[in-house]
Tab-separated table of C-alpha atoms and ligand atoms in Angstrom:
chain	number	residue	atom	x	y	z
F	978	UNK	CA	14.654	-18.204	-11.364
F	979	UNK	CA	15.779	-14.890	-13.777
F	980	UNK	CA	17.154	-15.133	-16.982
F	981	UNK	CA	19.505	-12.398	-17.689
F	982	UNK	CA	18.204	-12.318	-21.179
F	983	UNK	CA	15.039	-10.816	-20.024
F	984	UNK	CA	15.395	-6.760	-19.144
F	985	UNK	CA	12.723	-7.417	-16.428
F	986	UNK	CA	15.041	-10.260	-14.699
F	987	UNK	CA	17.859	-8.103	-14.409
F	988	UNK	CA	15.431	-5.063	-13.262
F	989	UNK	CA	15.005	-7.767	-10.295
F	990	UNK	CA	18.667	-8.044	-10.206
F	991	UNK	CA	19.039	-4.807	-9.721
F	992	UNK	CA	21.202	-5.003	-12.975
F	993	UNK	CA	19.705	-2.797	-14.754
F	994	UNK	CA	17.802	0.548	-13.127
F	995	UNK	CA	14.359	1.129	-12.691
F	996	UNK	CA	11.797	4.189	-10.845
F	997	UNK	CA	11.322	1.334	-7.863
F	998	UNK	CA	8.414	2.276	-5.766
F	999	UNK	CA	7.646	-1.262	-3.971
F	1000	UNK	CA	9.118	-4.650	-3.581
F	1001	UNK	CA	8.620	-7.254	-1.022
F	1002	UNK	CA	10.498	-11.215	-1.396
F	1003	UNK	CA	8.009	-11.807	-4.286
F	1004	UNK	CA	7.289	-9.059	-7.056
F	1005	UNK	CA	8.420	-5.555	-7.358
F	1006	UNK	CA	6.759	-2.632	-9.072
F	1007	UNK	CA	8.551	0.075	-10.789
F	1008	UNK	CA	7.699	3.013	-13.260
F	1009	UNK	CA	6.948	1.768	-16.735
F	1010	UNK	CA	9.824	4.184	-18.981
F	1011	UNK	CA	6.845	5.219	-21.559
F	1012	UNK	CA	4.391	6.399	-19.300
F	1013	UNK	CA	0.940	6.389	-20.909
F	1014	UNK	CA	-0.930	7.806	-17.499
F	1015	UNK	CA	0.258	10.326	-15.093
F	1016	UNK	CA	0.628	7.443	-13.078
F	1017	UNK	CA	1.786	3.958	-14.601
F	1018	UNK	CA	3.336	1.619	-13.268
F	1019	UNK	CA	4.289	-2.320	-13.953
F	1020	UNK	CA	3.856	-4.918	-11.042
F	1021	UNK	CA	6.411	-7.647	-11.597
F	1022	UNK	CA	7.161	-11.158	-9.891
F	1023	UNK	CA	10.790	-11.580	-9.440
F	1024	UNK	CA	9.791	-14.996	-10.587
F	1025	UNK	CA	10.476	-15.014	-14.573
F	1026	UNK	CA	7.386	-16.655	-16.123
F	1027	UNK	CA	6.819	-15.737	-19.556
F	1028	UNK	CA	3.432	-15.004	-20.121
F	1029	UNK	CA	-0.315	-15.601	-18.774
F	1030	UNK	CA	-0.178	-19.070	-20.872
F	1031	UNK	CA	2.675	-20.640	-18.493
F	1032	UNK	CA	0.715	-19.700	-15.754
F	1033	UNK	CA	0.047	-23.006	-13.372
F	1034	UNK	CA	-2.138	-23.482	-9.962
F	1035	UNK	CA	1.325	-22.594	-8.230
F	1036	UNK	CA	1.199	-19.350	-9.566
F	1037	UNK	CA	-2.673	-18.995	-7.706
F	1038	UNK	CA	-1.252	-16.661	-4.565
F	1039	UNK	CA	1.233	-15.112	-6.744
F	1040	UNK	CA	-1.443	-13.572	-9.061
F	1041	UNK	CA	-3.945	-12.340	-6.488
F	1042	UNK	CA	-0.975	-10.824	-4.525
F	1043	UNK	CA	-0.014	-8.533	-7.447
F	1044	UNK	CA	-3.953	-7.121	-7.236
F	1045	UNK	CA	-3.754	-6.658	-3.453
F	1046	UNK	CA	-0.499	-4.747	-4.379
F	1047	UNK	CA	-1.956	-2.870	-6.951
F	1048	UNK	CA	-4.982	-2.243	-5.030
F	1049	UNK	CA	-3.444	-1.029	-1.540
F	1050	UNK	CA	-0.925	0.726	-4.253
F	1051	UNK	CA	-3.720	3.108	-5.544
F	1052	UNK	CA	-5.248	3.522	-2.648
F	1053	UNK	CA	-1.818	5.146	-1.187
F	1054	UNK	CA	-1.807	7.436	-4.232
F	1055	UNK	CA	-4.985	8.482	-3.555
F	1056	UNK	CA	-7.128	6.686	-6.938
F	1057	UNK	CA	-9.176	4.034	-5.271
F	1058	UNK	CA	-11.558	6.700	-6.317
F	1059	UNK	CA	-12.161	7.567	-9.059
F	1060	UNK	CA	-10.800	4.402	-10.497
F	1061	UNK	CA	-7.767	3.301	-12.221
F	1062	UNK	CA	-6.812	0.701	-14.861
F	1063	UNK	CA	-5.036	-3.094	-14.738
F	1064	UNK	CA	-3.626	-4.949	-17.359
F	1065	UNK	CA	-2.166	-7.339	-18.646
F	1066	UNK	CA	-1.014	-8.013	-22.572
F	1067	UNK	CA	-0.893	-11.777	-23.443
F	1068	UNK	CA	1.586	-12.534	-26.447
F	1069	UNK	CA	2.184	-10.659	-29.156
F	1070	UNK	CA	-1.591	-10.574	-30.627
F	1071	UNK	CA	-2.041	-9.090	-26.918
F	1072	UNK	CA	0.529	-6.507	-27.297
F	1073	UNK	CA	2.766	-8.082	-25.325
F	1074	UNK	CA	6.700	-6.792	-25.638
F	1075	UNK	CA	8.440	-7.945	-22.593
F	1076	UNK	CA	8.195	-11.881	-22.312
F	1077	UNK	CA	8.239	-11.385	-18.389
F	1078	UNK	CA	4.830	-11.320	-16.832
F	1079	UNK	CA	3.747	-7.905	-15.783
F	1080	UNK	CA	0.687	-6.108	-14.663
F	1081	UNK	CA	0.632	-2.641	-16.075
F	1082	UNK	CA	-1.250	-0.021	-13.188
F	1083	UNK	CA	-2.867	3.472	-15.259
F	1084	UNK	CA	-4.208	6.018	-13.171
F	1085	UNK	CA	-4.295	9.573	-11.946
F	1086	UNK	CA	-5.775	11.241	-15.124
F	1087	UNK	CA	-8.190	13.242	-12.966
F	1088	UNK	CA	-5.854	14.637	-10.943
S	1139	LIG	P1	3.880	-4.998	-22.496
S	1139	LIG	O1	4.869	-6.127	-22.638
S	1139	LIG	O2	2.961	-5.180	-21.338
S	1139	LIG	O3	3.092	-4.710	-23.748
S	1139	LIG	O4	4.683	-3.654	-22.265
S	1139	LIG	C1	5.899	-3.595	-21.583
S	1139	LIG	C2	6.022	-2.247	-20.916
S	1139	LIG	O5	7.307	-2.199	-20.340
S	1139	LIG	C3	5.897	-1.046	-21.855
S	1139	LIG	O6	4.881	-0.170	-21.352
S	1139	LIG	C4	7.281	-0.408	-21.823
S	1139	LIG	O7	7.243	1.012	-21.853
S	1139	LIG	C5	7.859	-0.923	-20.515
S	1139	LIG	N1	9.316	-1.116	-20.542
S	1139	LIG	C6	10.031	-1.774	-21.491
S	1139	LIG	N2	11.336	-1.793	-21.182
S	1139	LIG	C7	11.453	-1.140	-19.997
S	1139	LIG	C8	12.573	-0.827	-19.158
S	1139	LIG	O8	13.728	-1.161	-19.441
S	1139	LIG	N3	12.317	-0.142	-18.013
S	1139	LIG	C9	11.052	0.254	-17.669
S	1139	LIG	N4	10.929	0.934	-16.518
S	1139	LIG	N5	9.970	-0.037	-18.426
S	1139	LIG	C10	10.173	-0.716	-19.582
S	1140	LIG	ZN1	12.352	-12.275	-16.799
């Protein structure tokens, strides 16, 4: 379910734009607009959950498919090696802005 409050909903929508560069019947990714990496992007479920906290056991495959994406992701970018960053802000004490659960993927400084 999407809420068209929530700018990462309609992203999913395809209501509002977005730098896509994957999406399969569960999650997309797209370019994060502030980029704080020469690569950075944000893997989102087209499921809206708020945040980690409203996570349940249902969500089990849903999270470990967004690290296989993000994984086979890098890889294809060529930053397996040296490394790259996940992660994920938790509320606002966490630095979370967008109530829409998102992994953030850093990488490519070396490049
Ligand atoms: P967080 O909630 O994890 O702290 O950060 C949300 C991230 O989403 C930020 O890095 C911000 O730049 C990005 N962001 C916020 N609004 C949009 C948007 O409309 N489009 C895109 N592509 N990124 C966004
Ligand atoms: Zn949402």
């Amino acid at each position: 379910m999407t809420t068209m409050a929530c700018i990462f909903c309609r992203i999913v929508e395809r209501s509002a734009p977005a730098e896509m560069v994957y999406e399969d019947d569960e999650l997309i990714v797209f370019k994060d607009i502030q980029p704080r990496a020469p690569i950075h992007v944000l893997l989102v479920p087209r499921e809206h959950i708020a945040t980690v906290n409203d996570l349940t056991v249902h969500h089990i495959p849903l999270m470990g498919k967004l690290f296989l994406v993000a994984k086979t992701l890098a890889a294809q970018w060529g930053i397996a090696t040296p490394g790259y960053r996940l992660s994920v802000h938790v509320g606002r004490g966490g630095g979370q802005l967008i109530d829409h659960v998102h992994m953030h993927l850093l990488g490519g400084w070396d490049r």
